Amino acid sequence: MPGLLRVLKMFALLLLAGIVGGGAWLYHSPPELLRIGDGYAAKIVCSNVFIAGRDETEVLENDVQAPGNPLLRLIRVKVDRERKRVTARILGLFAPGYAMYRGAFGCTAVPGGDFEEAERFVPDAPEVAVARSDAPWPDGERVDSSDEKVTKILDDPALTGGQMRAVVVVHDGRIIAERYSEGFDATTPLIGWSMTKTVNAALVGRLMQEGRISLTDDHLLPRWGNSDYAQIRLSDLMGMESGLEFNEDYGAVADVTRMLYLDPDMTDLPASRPLAHRPGTVFDYSSGSSVLISRIWMDRAGDAATALAYPAKALFQPLGMESAVFEVDARGTFAGSSYLYATGRDWARFGLFLLQDGVWNGDRLLPESFMAAVRAPTEASGGKYTKGQAWLAAPGGDTSAKAGLPADTFWMEGHDGQSVAIVPSAGLVVVRLGLTPSRLGYRPQELVKAILTALLAKSQ
């Protein structure tokens, strides 16, 4: 018996030593997976609390933990409302992730927690309260009437999809139906994820209209000098054909998650990845390319202050997108791959803008050549992606014809079920926002088809 007790004591000591040692390792050198998880949680909670005005507990449970990796369920967050900062830690102890709110620029992930350094690059720009006009949408916020048949379609959860948060249907320039789930309404800003790419591309189009940038430009970044990277053209980045190697796997530690949650300067990683293919020859969907596009157009727009003010001045204000919040990284580059928040109605305004060929209130804001690129397929993508950071394939990969949609349909698409369908021949825009992981198999094209059928029946 004494021998057994000694063995048990030794085992207990070894177990305790392992726990202490493991805790010390997690505290001082946490693995990247945990740091990414906490960085993601801090950023998502920060944006939804300070931009959308949601409760942090509800955001943590529903936006961060419910749809993701089981490890995310171990995360605890602390919201400092006075300093407008969020900290997330596994078990409330390890691998801290940080984010801070900067007013009009939303929330910024702050890898390493160096808030003072981040504040040097990202100004704290107070949001300006704008009185919403009672003019009919899109000039104001008044929606006068709804189409009964289309409204009935939006009452079908099989068509709007699980965990839908907002659906807005625009026909012939007016909202004809909209639906919001509990806790969300027409004033709630919602993330677009990769739909942000198309908006970011439109800022390139605005600079093209001003004669300050061209899709044929090369030697795009000073850091590339006259190296082989300098042969990459802006059109190669826009069509996801840069040749730069980039891992877009969100299910693991990958280039995209490192870029978004571990790097203060999101351009560092994609700009330094190997040049694996000759530019313009291979399609490789890359959020890194979109962040590089942000840096390029910002460099052309002017100094840091001018570039940071450019999206609002050149795009959001002319379109009346009063809710739009385009977020930046900790070094002041717009996160053009992922982080634009806007209400369903403001996403619909941007969709209508594309439907109208880049013209708003009679003013051409995007050149015809740019809009042609937004709608033109790239050969390397097999005709699924366009030369202007948009999709011709419906979510899930079907062509418009296979999905039963008009041939001129094109899309903005984003992670977890975000989409805007634009159908010029039908004068139709359908915005669908939510938190619907791809594993659920939701396809918004079925919703769009049902709406098209209802509108066709009405016209006959």
CSV table of C-alpha atoms in Angstrom, one decimal:
chain,number,residue,atom,x,y,z
A,1,MET,CA,0.0,0.0,0.0
A,2,PRO,CA,2.8,2.5,0.8
A,3,GLY,CA,4.3,1.8,-2.6
A,4,LEU,CA,1.0,2.5,-4.3
A,5,LEU,CA,0.6,5.8,-2.4
A,6,ARG,CA,4.1,6.8,-3.6
A,7,VAL,CA,3.2,5.9,-7.2
A,8,LEU,CA,-0.1,7.9,-6.9
A,9,LYS,CA,1.8,10.9,-5.4
A,10,MET,CA,4.4,10.8,-8.2
A,11,PHE,CA,1.6,10.6,-10.8
A,12,ALA,CA,-0.2,13.6,-9.2
A,13,LEU,CA,3.1,15.6,-9.1
A,14,LEU,CA,3.8,14.8,-12.8
A,15,LEU,CA,0.2,15.7,-13.7
A,16,LEU,CA,0.5,19.0,-11.8
A,17,ALA,CA,3.8,19.7,-13.4
A,18,GLY,CA,2.3,19.0,-16.8
A,19,ILE,CA,-0.6,21.3,-16.1
A,20,VAL,CA,1.6,24.1,-14.8
A,21,GLY,CA,4.1,23.6,-17.7
A,22,GLY,CA,1.3,23.5,-20.2
A,23,GLY,CA,-0.3,26.6,-18.8
A,24,ALA,CA,3.0,28.4,-18.9
A,25,TRP,CA,3.5,27.4,-22.5
A,26,LEU,CA,0.0,28.5,-23.5
A,27,TYR,CA,0.5,31.8,-21.7
A,28,HIS,CA,3.9,32.7,-23.1
A,29,SER,CA,3.9,31.0,-26.5
A,30,PRO,CA,0.4,30.2,-27.5
A,31,PRO,CA,0.0,28.3,-30.8
A,32,GLU,CA,-1.2,30.3,-33.9
A,33,LEU,CA,-4.6,28.5,-33.9
A,34,LEU,CA,-5.5,29.9,-30.5
A,35,ARG,CA,-4.2,33.3,-31.3
A,36,ILE,CA,-6.2,33.4,-34.5
A,37,GLY,CA,-9.4,32.2,-32.7
A,38,ASP,CA,-9.0,34.9,-30.0
A,39,GLY,CA,-8.2,37.6,-32.6
A,40,TYR,CA,-11.3,36.6,-34.6
A,41,ALA,CA,-13.5,36.7,-31.6
A,42,ALA,CA,-12.2,40.1,-30.4
A,43,LYS,CA,-12.7,41.6,-33.9
A,44,ILE,CA,-16.2,40.2,-34.5
A,45,VAL,CA,-17.4,41.2,-31.0
A,46,CYS,CA,-15.9,44.7,-31.3
A,47,SER,CA,-17.6,45.4,-34.7
A,48,ASN,CA,-21.0,44.1,-33.7
A,49,VAL,CA,-21.0,45.9,-30.3
A,50,PHE,CA,-19.8,49.3,-31.4
A,51,ILE,CA,-21.0,49.4,-35.0
A,52,ALA,CA,-24.3,47.4,-34.8
A,53,GLY,CA,-25.1,48.1,-31.2
A,54,ARG,CA,-25.5,44.5,-30.3
A,55,ASP,CA,-25.0,42.7,-26.9
A,56,GLU,CA,-21.5,41.2,-26.6
A,57,THR,CA,-22.8,38.0,-25.0
A,58,GLU,CA,-25.3,37.4,-27.8
A,59,VAL,CA,-22.6,38.1,-30.4
A,60,LEU,CA,-20.1,35.8,-28.8
A,61,GLU,CA,-22.6,33.0,-28.6
A,62,ASN,CA,-24.3,33.4,-31.9
A,63,ASP,CA,-21.7,34.9,-34.2
A,64,VAL,CA,-18.5,33.5,-32.9
A,65,GLN,CA,-19.2,30.2,-31.1
A,66,ALA,CA,-22.3,28.7,-32.6
A,67,PRO,CA,-21.1,28.3,-36.3
A,68,GLY,CA,-17.4,27.7,-35.8
A,69,ASN,CA,-14.7,25.5,-34.4
A,70,PRO,CA,-15.4,23.9,-31.0
A,71,LEU,CA,-12.3,25.7,-29.6
A,72,LEU,CA,-14.2,28.9,-30.1
A,73,ARG,CA,-16.6,27.8,-27.4
A,74,LEU,CA,-13.8,28.2,-24.8
A,75,ILE,CA,-13.3,31.9,-25.6
A,76,ARG,CA,-14.3,34.6,-23.1
A,77,VAL,CA,-14.4,38.2,-24.1
A,78,LYS,CA,-14.1,41.5,-22.1
A,79,VAL,CA,-15.5,44.7,-23.5
A,80,ASP,CA,-14.1,48.0,-22.3
A,81,ARG,CA,-16.8,50.4,-23.3
A,82,GLU,CA,-15.0,53.5,-21.9
A,83,ARG,CA,-11.8,52.9,-24.0
A,84,LYS,CA,-13.7,51.1,-26.7
A,85,ARG,CA,-11.5,48.0,-26.7
A,86,VAL,CA,-12.2,44.3,-26.7
A,87,THR,CA,-10.0,41.5,-25.4
A,88,ALA,CA,-10.7,37.8,-26.1
A,89,ARG,CA,-8.9,34.8,-24.4
A,90,ILE,CA,-9.2,31.1,-24.5
A,91,LEU,CA,-10.7,30.0,-21.1
A,92,GLY,CA,-10.4,33.7,-20.2
A,93,LEU,CA,-6.6,33.1,-19.7
A,94,PHE,CA,-4.6,32.4,-22.8
A,95,ALA,CA,-3.6,33.6,-26.3
A,96,PRO,CA,-5.2,37.1,-26.0
A,97,GLY,CA,-6.7,38.7,-29.1
A,98,TYR,CA,-7.4,42.4,-29.2
A,99,ALA,CA,-9.5,44.9,-31.2
A,100,MET,CA,-10.3,48.6,-30.8
A,101,TYR,CA,-13.1,50.8,-32.1
A,102,ARG,CA,-12.1,53.9,-34.1
A,103,GLY,CA,-15.4,55.6,-34.9
A,104,ALA,CA,-16.0,56.0,-38.6
A,105,PHE,CA,-13.4,53.4,-39.3
A,106,GLY,CA,-15.1,50.8,-37.2
A,107,CYS,CA,-13.0,48.2,-35.4
A,108,THR,CA,-9.4,47.2,-36.0
A,109,ALA,CA,-7.8,44.0,-35.0
A,110,VAL,CA,-4.7,44.8,-32.9
A,111,PRO,CA,-2.4,41.7,-33.0
A,112,GLY,CA,-0.1,41.8,-30.0
A,113,GLY,CA,-2.2,44.4,-28.2
A,114,ASP,CA,-0.1,47.4,-29.1
A,115,PHE,CA,-2.9,49.9,-29.1
A,116,GLU,CA,-0.7,53.0,-29.0
A,117,GLU,CA,1.1,51.9,-32.2
A,118,ALA,CA,-2.2,51.2,-33.9
A,119,GLU,CA,-3.6,54.6,-32.9
A,120,ARG,CA,-0.7,56.3,-34.7
A,121,PHE,CA,-2.0,54.9,-38.0
A,122,VAL,CA,-5.7,54.8,-37.5
A,123,PRO,CA,-7.4,58.1,-36.5
A,124,ASP,CA,-10.3,58.1,-34.1
A,125,ALA,CA,-12.8,59.7,-36.4
A,126,PRO,CA,-16.2,60.3,-34.7
A,127,GLU,CA,-19.2,59.0,-36.6
A,128,VAL,CA,-21.3,61.8,-37.9
A,129,ALA,CA,-25.0,61.4,-37.1
A,130,VAL,CA,-26.9,62.0,-40.3
A,131,ALA,CA,-30.6,62.7,-40.3
A,132,ARG,CA,-32.3,60.1,-42.5
A,133,SER,CA,-34.4,61.6,-45.2
A,134,ASP,CA,-38.1,60.7,-45.5
A,135,ALA,CA,-37.8,60.7,-49.3
A,136,PRO,CA,-38.6,57.5,-51.2
A,137,TRP,CA,-35.7,55.0,-51.3
A,138,PRO,CA,-33.0,55.2,-52.6
A,139,ASP,CA,-32.9,58.9,-52.1
A,140,GLY,CA,-34.2,58.5,-48.6
A,141,GLU,CA,-35.5,55.7,-46.3
A,142,ARG,CA,-39.2,55.7,-47.1
A,143,VAL,CA,-40.6,52.5,-48.6
A,144,ASP,CA,-44.1,53.3,-49.7
A,145,SER,CA,-45.4,49.9,-50.7
A,146,SER,CA,-44.6,46.2,-51.0
A,147,ASP,CA,-45.3,43.6,-53.6
A,148,GLU,CA,-47.6,41.0,-51.9
A,149,LYS,CA,-46.4,38.0,-54.0
A,150,VAL,CA,-42.7,38.8,-53.4
A,151,THR,CA,-43.4,39.5,-49.7
A,152,LYS,CA,-45.0,36.1,-49.4
A,153,ILE,CA,-41.9,34.5,-50.9
A,154,LEU,CA,-39.8,36.2,-48.2
A,155,ASP,CA,-42.0,34.5,-45.6
A,156,ASP,CA,-40.7,31.1,-46.7
A,157,PRO,CA,-37.6,30.1,-44.6
A,158,ALA,CA,-36.7,27.5,-47.2
A,159,LEU,CA,-36.0,30.3,-49.7
A,160,THR,CA,-34.5,32.9,-47.4
A,161,GLY,CA,-32.3,30.3,-45.7
A,162,GLY,CA,-31.4,29.4,-42.2
A,163,GLN,CA,-30.2,32.2,-39.9
A,164,MET,CA,-31.2,34.9,-42.4
A,165,ARG,CA,-30.8,38.4,-41.0
A,166,ALA,CA,-31.9,40.6,-43.8
A,167,VAL,CA,-33.4,40.3,-47.3
A,168,VAL,CA,-34.0,43.3,-49.5
A,169,VAL,CA,-35.6,43.1,-53.0
A,170,VAL,CA,-35.2,46.0,-55.4
A,171,HIS,CA,-37.2,46.1,-58.7
A,172,ASP,CA,-37.1,49.0,-61.2
A,173,GLY,CA,-35.2,51.2,-58.7
A,174,ARG,CA,-37.5,50.7,-55.7
A,175,ILE,CA,-37.6,48.4,-52.7
A,176,ILE,CA,-40.6,46.1,-53.3
A,177,ALA,CA,-40.1,43.7,-50.3
A,178,GLU,CA,-37.8,43.2,-47.3
A,179,ARG,CA,-37.5,40.9,-44.3
A,180,TYR,CA,-35.5,41.0,-41.1
A,181,SER,CA,-35.1,38.4,-38.5
A,182,GLU,CA,-35.6,39.0,-34.8
A,183,GLY,CA,-33.1,41.4,-33.4
A,184,PHE,CA,-32.2,43.0,-36.7
A,185,ASP,CA,-34.0,45.7,-38.8
A,186,ALA,CA,-33.5,48.2,-41.6
A,187,THR,CA,-31.0,50.2,-39.5
A,188,THR,CA,-28.7,47.3,-38.5
A,189,PRO,CA,-25.3,47.3,-40.2
A,190,LEU,CA,-24.3,43.8,-41.3
A,191,ILE,CA,-20.9,42.5,-42.5
A,192,GLY,CA,-20.6,41.7,-46.1
A,193,TRP,CA,-17.4,39.6,-45.8
A,194,SER,CA,-16.1,39.0,-49.4
A,195,MET,CA,-18.9,41.2,-50.9
A,196,THR,CA,-16.5,43.9,-49.6
A,197,LYS,CA,-14.2,43.0,-52.5
A,198,THR,CA,-16.6,44.3,-55.1
A,199,VAL,CA,-17.0,47.6,-53.2
A,200,ASN,CA,-13.2,47.9,-52.8
A,201,ALA,CA,-12.9,47.3,-56.6
A,202,ALA,CA,-15.4,50.1,-57.2
A,203,LEU,CA,-12.9,52.5,-55.5
A,204,VAL,CA,-10.4,51.6,-58.1
A,205,GLY,CA,-13.1,52.4,-60.7
A,206,ARG,CA,-13.6,55.8,-59.1
A,207,LEU,CA,-9.9,56.6,-59.4
A,208,MET,CA,-10.1,55.3,-63.0
A,209,GLN,CA,-12.9,57.8,-63.7
A,210,GLU,CA,-10.6,60.5,-62.3
A,211,GLY,CA,-7.7,59.4,-64.5
A,212,ARG,CA,-5.4,58.4,-61.6
A,213,ILE,CA,-5.1,54.7,-62.1
A,214,SER,CA,-5.5,52.1,-64.9
A,215,LEU,CA,-6.1,48.3,-64.9
A,216,THR,CA,-3.0,47.9,-67.1
A,217,ASP,CA,-0.7,49.5,-64.5
A,218,ASP,CA,2.2,47.4,-63.2
A,219,HIS,CA,5.1,48.1,-60.8
A,220,LEU,CA,2.3,48.4,-58.3
A,221,LEU,CA,4.0,48.4,-54.9
A,222,PRO,CA,7.3,50.1,-54.0
A,223,ARG,CA,8.5,47.0,-52.1
A,224,TRP,CA,8.4,45.0,-55.4
A,225,GLY,CA,10.9,47.3,-57.1
A,226,ASN,CA,11.9,45.9,-60.5
A,227,SER,CA,11.7,42.3,-59.4
A,228,ASP,CA,9.6,39.6,-61.1
A,229,TYR,CA,6.7,40.8,-58.9
A,230,ALA,CA,6.7,44.1,-60.7
A,231,GLN,CA,5.2,42.4,-63.8
A,232,ILE,CA,1.9,41.9,-61.9
A,233,ARG,CA,-0.7,44.2,-63.4
A,234,LEU,CA,-3.6,45.6,-61.5
A,235,SER,CA,-5.9,43.6,-63.8
A,236,ASP,CA,-4.2,40.4,-62.6
A,237,LEU,CA,-5.0,41.2,-59.0
A,238,MET,CA,-8.6,42.2,-59.9
A,239,GLY,CA,-9.2,38.9,-61.7
A,240,MET,CA,-7.5,36.8,-59.0
A,241,GLU,CA,-4.8,35.9,-61.5
A,242,SER,CA,-1.8,37.5,-59.9
A,243,GLY,CA,0.3,34.3,-59.7
A,244,LEU,CA,0.9,34.9,-56.0
A,245,GLU,CA,0.6,31.8,-53.9
A,246,PHE,CA,-2.1,32.2,-51.2
A,247,ASN,CA,-3.9,29.7,-49.0
A,248,GLU,CA,-7.6,30.7,-48.6
A,249,ASP,CA,-8.6,27.8,-46.3
A,250,TYR,CA,-10.7,29.3,-43.4
A,251,GLY,CA,-10.9,25.9,-41.7
A,252,ALA,CA,-7.3,26.0,-40.5
A,253,VAL,CA,-4.3,28.1,-39.8
A,254,ALA,CA,-3.8,29.5,-43.3
A,255,ASP,CA,-2.5,32.6,-45.1
A,256,VAL,CA,-5.9,34.3,-45.0
A,257,THR,CA,-6.4,33.8,-41.2
A,258,ARG,CA,-2.8,34.8,-40.5
A,259,MET,CA,-3.3,38.0,-42.6
A,260,LEU,CA,-6.6,38.9,-40.9
A,261,TYR,CA,-5.7,38.2,-37.3
A,262,LEU,CA,-2.0,37.9,-36.8
A,263,ASP,CA,-0.5,40.7,-38.9
A,264,PRO,CA,-0.8,44.4,-38.0
A,265,ASP,CA,-0.1,45.2,-41.7
A,266,MET,CA,-2.3,42.9,-43.7
A,267,THR,CA,-0.3,43.6,-46.9
A,268,ASP,CA,2.9,42.0,-45.6
A,269,LEU,CA,1.9,38.4,-46.1
A,270,PRO,CA,0.3,38.5,-49.6
A,271,ALA,CA,2.9,40.9,-50.9
A,272,SER,CA,5.7,38.5,-50.0
A,273,ARG,CA,4.2,35.2,-51.0
A,274,PRO,CA,6.0,33.2,-53.7
A,275,LEU,CA,5.2,34.1,-57.3
A,276,ALA,CA,4.0,30.6,-58.2
A,277,HIS,CA,2.6,31.3,-61.7
A,278,ARG,CA,3.0,33.7,-64.5
A,279,PRO,CA,0.6,36.6,-63.8
A,280,GLY,CA,-2.6,36.4,-65.8
A,281,THR,CA,-2.6,32.6,-66.4
A,282,VAL,CA,-3.9,30.8,-63.3
A,283,PHE,CA,-7.0,31.7,-61.2
A,284,ASP,CA,-6.5,31.5,-57.4
A,285,TYR,CA,-9.1,33.1,-55.3
A,286,SER,CA,-7.2,35.3,-52.8
A,287,SER,CA,-8.3,37.7,-50.1
A,288,GLY,CA,-4.7,38.7,-50.1
A,289,SER,CA,-5.1,40.1,-53.6
A,290,SER,CA,-8.0,42.3,-52.5
A,291,VAL,CA,-6.0,43.7,-49.6
A,292,LEU,CA,-3.1,44.6,-52.0
A,293,ILE,CA,-5.7,46.3,-54.2
A,294,SER,CA,-6.7,48.4,-51.2
A,295,ARG,CA,-3.1,49.5,-50.6
A,296,ILE,CA,-2.6,50.3,-54.3
A,297,TRP,CA,-5.6,52.5,-54.7
A,298,MET,CA,-4.9,54.2,-51.4
A,299,ASP,CA,-1.4,55.0,-52.6
A,300,ARG,CA,-2.9,56.6,-55.7
A,301,ALA,CA,-5.5,58.5,-53.8
A,302,GLY,CA,-3.0,60.7,-51.9
A,303,ASP,CA,-1.6,60.9,-48.4
A,304,ALA,CA,-2.9,58.8,-45.5
A,305,ALA,CA,-5.6,61.2,-44.5
A,306,THR,CA,-6.9,61.7,-48.0
A,307,ALA,CA,-6.9,58.0,-48.7
A,308,LEU,CA,-8.7,57.2,-45.5
A,309,ALA,CA,-11.4,59.8,-46.4
A,310,TYR,CA,-11.7,58.6,-50.0
A,311,PRO,CA,-14.4,55.8,-49.7
A,312,ALA,CA,-16.8,58.1,-48.0
A,313,LYS,CA,-16.2,61.0,-50.2
A,314,ALA,CA,-16.0,59.2,-53.6
A,315,LEU,CA,-18.6,56.4,-53.1
A,316,PHE,CA,-20.6,56.2,-49.9
A,317,GLN,CA,-21.8,59.8,-49.7
A,318,PRO,CA,-22.8,60.1,-53.4
A,319,LEU,CA,-24.8,56.8,-53.1
A,320,GLY,CA,-26.4,57.8,-49.8
A,321,MET,CA,-24.8,54.7,-48.1
A,322,GLU,CA,-24.9,56.5,-44.7
A,323,SER,CA,-24.5,53.3,-42.7
A,324,ALA,CA,-21.3,52.1,-44.5
A,325,VAL,CA,-18.3,51.4,-42.3
A,326,PHE,CA,-15.2,50.3,-44.1
A,327,GLU,CA,-12.7,49.0,-41.6
A,328,VAL,CA,-8.9,49.1,-41.7
A,329,ASP,CA,-6.0,47.1,-40.3
A,330,ALA,CA,-3.7,48.3,-37.6
A,331,ARG,CA,-1.5,50.1,-40.1
A,332,GLY,CA,-4.3,52.0,-41.8
A,333,THR,CA,-4.9,49.9,-44.9
A,334,PHE,CA,-8.6,49.2,-45.7
A,335,ALA,CA,-9.4,45.5,-45.2
A,336,GLY,CA,-10.7,45.3,-48.8
A,337,SER,CA,-11.1,41.6,-48.7
A,338,SER,CA,-13.7,41.3,-45.9
A,339,TYR,CA,-14.6,44.2,-43.5
A,340,LEU,CA,-17.4,46.4,-44.8
A,341,TYR,CA,-20.5,46.8,-42.6
A,342,ALA,CA,-23.7,48.3,-44.0
A,343,THR,CA,-27.5,48.0,-43.6
A,344,GLY,CA,-29.4,45.7,-46.0
A,345,ARG,CA,-30.8,48.8,-47.7
A,346,ASP,CA,-27.3,50.3,-48.2
A,347,TRP,CA,-26.0,47.0,-49.7
A,348,ALA,CA,-29.1,47.3,-52.0
A,349,ARG,CA,-28.0,50.8,-53.0
A,350,PHE,CA,-24.7,49.5,-54.1
A,351,GLY,CA,-26.3,46.7,-56.0
A,352,LEU,CA,-28.6,49.2,-57.7
A,353,PHE,CA,-25.5,51.3,-58.5
A,354,LEU,CA,-24.0,48.3,-60.4
A,355,LEU,CA,-27.3,47.5,-62.0
A,356,GLN,CA,-27.3,51.0,-63.4
A,357,ASP,CA,-23.9,50.5,-64.9
A,358,GLY,CA,-22.0,52.7,-62.4
A,359,VAL,CA,-24.3,55.7,-62.9
A,360,TRP,CA,-26.1,57.4,-60.0
A,361,ASN,CA,-28.6,60.2,-60.3
A,362,GLY,CA,-27.5,60.7,-63.9
A,363,ASP,CA,-23.8,61.0,-63.0
A,364,ARG,CA,-21.4,58.4,-64.3
A,365,LEU,CA,-19.2,57.5,-61.3
A,366,LEU,CA,-17.6,54.4,-62.7
A,367,PRO,CA,-16.2,54.3,-66.3
A,368,GLU,CA,-17.8,52.0,-68.8
A,369,SER,CA,-14.5,50.1,-69.2
A,370,PHE,CA,-14.5,49.3,-65.5
A,371,MET,CA,-18.2,48.2,-65.5
A,372,ALA,CA,-17.4,46.0,-68.5
A,373,ALA,CA,-14.6,44.3,-66.4
A,374,VAL,CA,-17.0,43.8,-63.5
A,375,ARG,CA,-19.3,41.8,-65.8
A,376,ALA,CA,-16.6,40.1,-68.0
A,377,PRO,CA,-15.5,36.5,-67.1
A,378,THR,CA,-11.9,35.6,-66.7
A,379,GLU,CA,-10.7,32.7,-68.8
A,380,ALA,CA,-8.6,31.2,-66.1
A,381,SER,CA,-11.6,31.0,-63.7
A,382,GLY,CA,-13.6,29.0,-66.2
A,383,GLY,CA,-15.9,31.9,-66.6
A,384,LYS,CA,-17.0,31.9,-63.0
A,385,TYR,CA,-15.2,35.0,-61.7
A,386,THR,CA,-15.0,38.4,-63.4
A,387,LYS,CA,-12.3,40.8,-64.1
A,388,GLY,CA,-13.7,43.2,-61.5
A,389,GLN,CA,-13.9,41.3,-58.3
A,390,ALA,CA,-17.4,39.9,-58.8
A,391,TRP,CA,-18.9,36.5,-59.6
A,392,LEU,CA,-20.8,35.2,-62.6
A,393,ALA,CA,-21.3,31.8,-61.0
A,394,ALA,CA,-24.1,31.6,-58.4
A,395,PRO,CA,-23.1,30.6,-54.9
A,396,GLY,CA,-22.2,26.9,-55.0
A,397,GLY,CA,-20.6,27.2,-58.4
A,398,ASP,CA,-23.5,26.9,-60.9
A,399,THR,CA,-23.5,29.1,-63.9
A,400,SER,CA,-26.5,31.4,-64.4
A,401,ALA,CA,-27.9,29.1,-67.1
A,402,LYS,CA,-27.6,26.0,-64.9
A,403,ALA,CA,-29.1,27.8,-62.0
A,404,GLY,CA,-32.1,28.8,-64.1
A,405,LEU,CA,-31.3,32.6,-64.0
A,406,PRO,CA,-31.0,35.1,-66.9
A,407,ALA,CA,-27.6,35.0,-68.6
A,408,ASP,CA,-26.7,38.5,-67.5
A,409,THR,CA,-27.0,37.8,-63.8
A,410,PHE,CA,-23.9,38.5,-61.8
A,411,TRP,CA,-23.2,38.4,-58.0
A,412,MET,CA,-21.4,39.8,-55.0
A,413,GLU,CA,-20.8,36.9,-52.7
A,414,GLY,CA,-19.5,36.6,-49.1
A,415,HIS,CA,-18.6,34.1,-46.4
A,416,ASP,CA,-21.5,32.5,-44.3
A,417,GLY,CA,-24.2,33.2,-46.9
A,418,GLN,CA,-23.9,36.9,-47.9
A,419,SER,CA,-25.0,37.7,-51.4
A,420,VAL,CA,-26.3,40.4,-53.8
A,421,ALA,CA,-27.7,39.1,-57.0
A,422,ILE,CA,-27.8,41.7,-59.8
A,423,VAL,CA,-30.1,40.9,-62.8
A,424,PRO,CA,-29.9,43.8,-65.3
A,425,SER,CA,-32.4,42.3,-67.8
A,426,ALA,CA,-35.0,42.1,-65.1
A,427,GLY,CA,-34.2,45.4,-63.3
A,428,LEU,CA,-33.7,43.3,-60.2
A,429,VAL,CA,-31.4,43.3,-57.1
A,430,VAL,CA,-31.7,40.8,-54.3
A,431,VAL,CA,-29.7,41.3,-51.1
A,432,ARG,CA,-29.5,38.4,-48.7
A,433,LEU,CA,-27.5,38.7,-45.5
A,434,GLY,CA,-27.2,36.3,-42.6
A,435,LEU,CA,-25.0,33.8,-40.7
A,436,THR,CA,-25.5,30.7,-42.7
A,437,PRO,CA,-22.4,28.4,-42.9
A,438,SER,CA,-21.7,26.7,-46.2
A,439,ARG,CA,-22.2,23.3,-44.7
A,440,LEU,CA,-26.0,24.1,-44.6
A,441,GLY,CA,-26.0,24.1,-48.4
A,442,TYR,CA,-28.1,27.2,-48.8
A,443,ARG,CA,-28.4,28.6,-52.3
A,444,PRO,CA,-29.9,32.1,-52.8
A,445,GLN,CA,-30.4,31.5,-56.5
A,446,GLU,CA,-33.6,29.6,-55.5
A,447,LEU,CA,-34.8,32.8,-53.8
A,448,VAL,CA,-33.9,34.9,-56.9
A,449,LYS,CA,-35.7,32.4,-59.2
A,450,ALA,CA,-38.8,32.5,-57.1
A,451,ILE,CA,-38.9,36.3,-57.2
A,452,LEU,CA,-38.3,36.4,-60.9
A,453,THR,CA,-41.2,34.0,-61.5
A,454,ALA,CA,-43.5,36.1,-59.3
A,455,LEU,CA,-42.5,39.3,-61.2
A,456,LEU,CA,-43.0,37.6,-64.6
A,457,ALA,CA,-46.5,36.4,-63.6
A,458,LYS,CA,-47.4,39.9,-62.5
A,459,SER,CA,-46.4,41.4,-65.8
A,460,GLN,CA,-48.4,39.0,-67.9
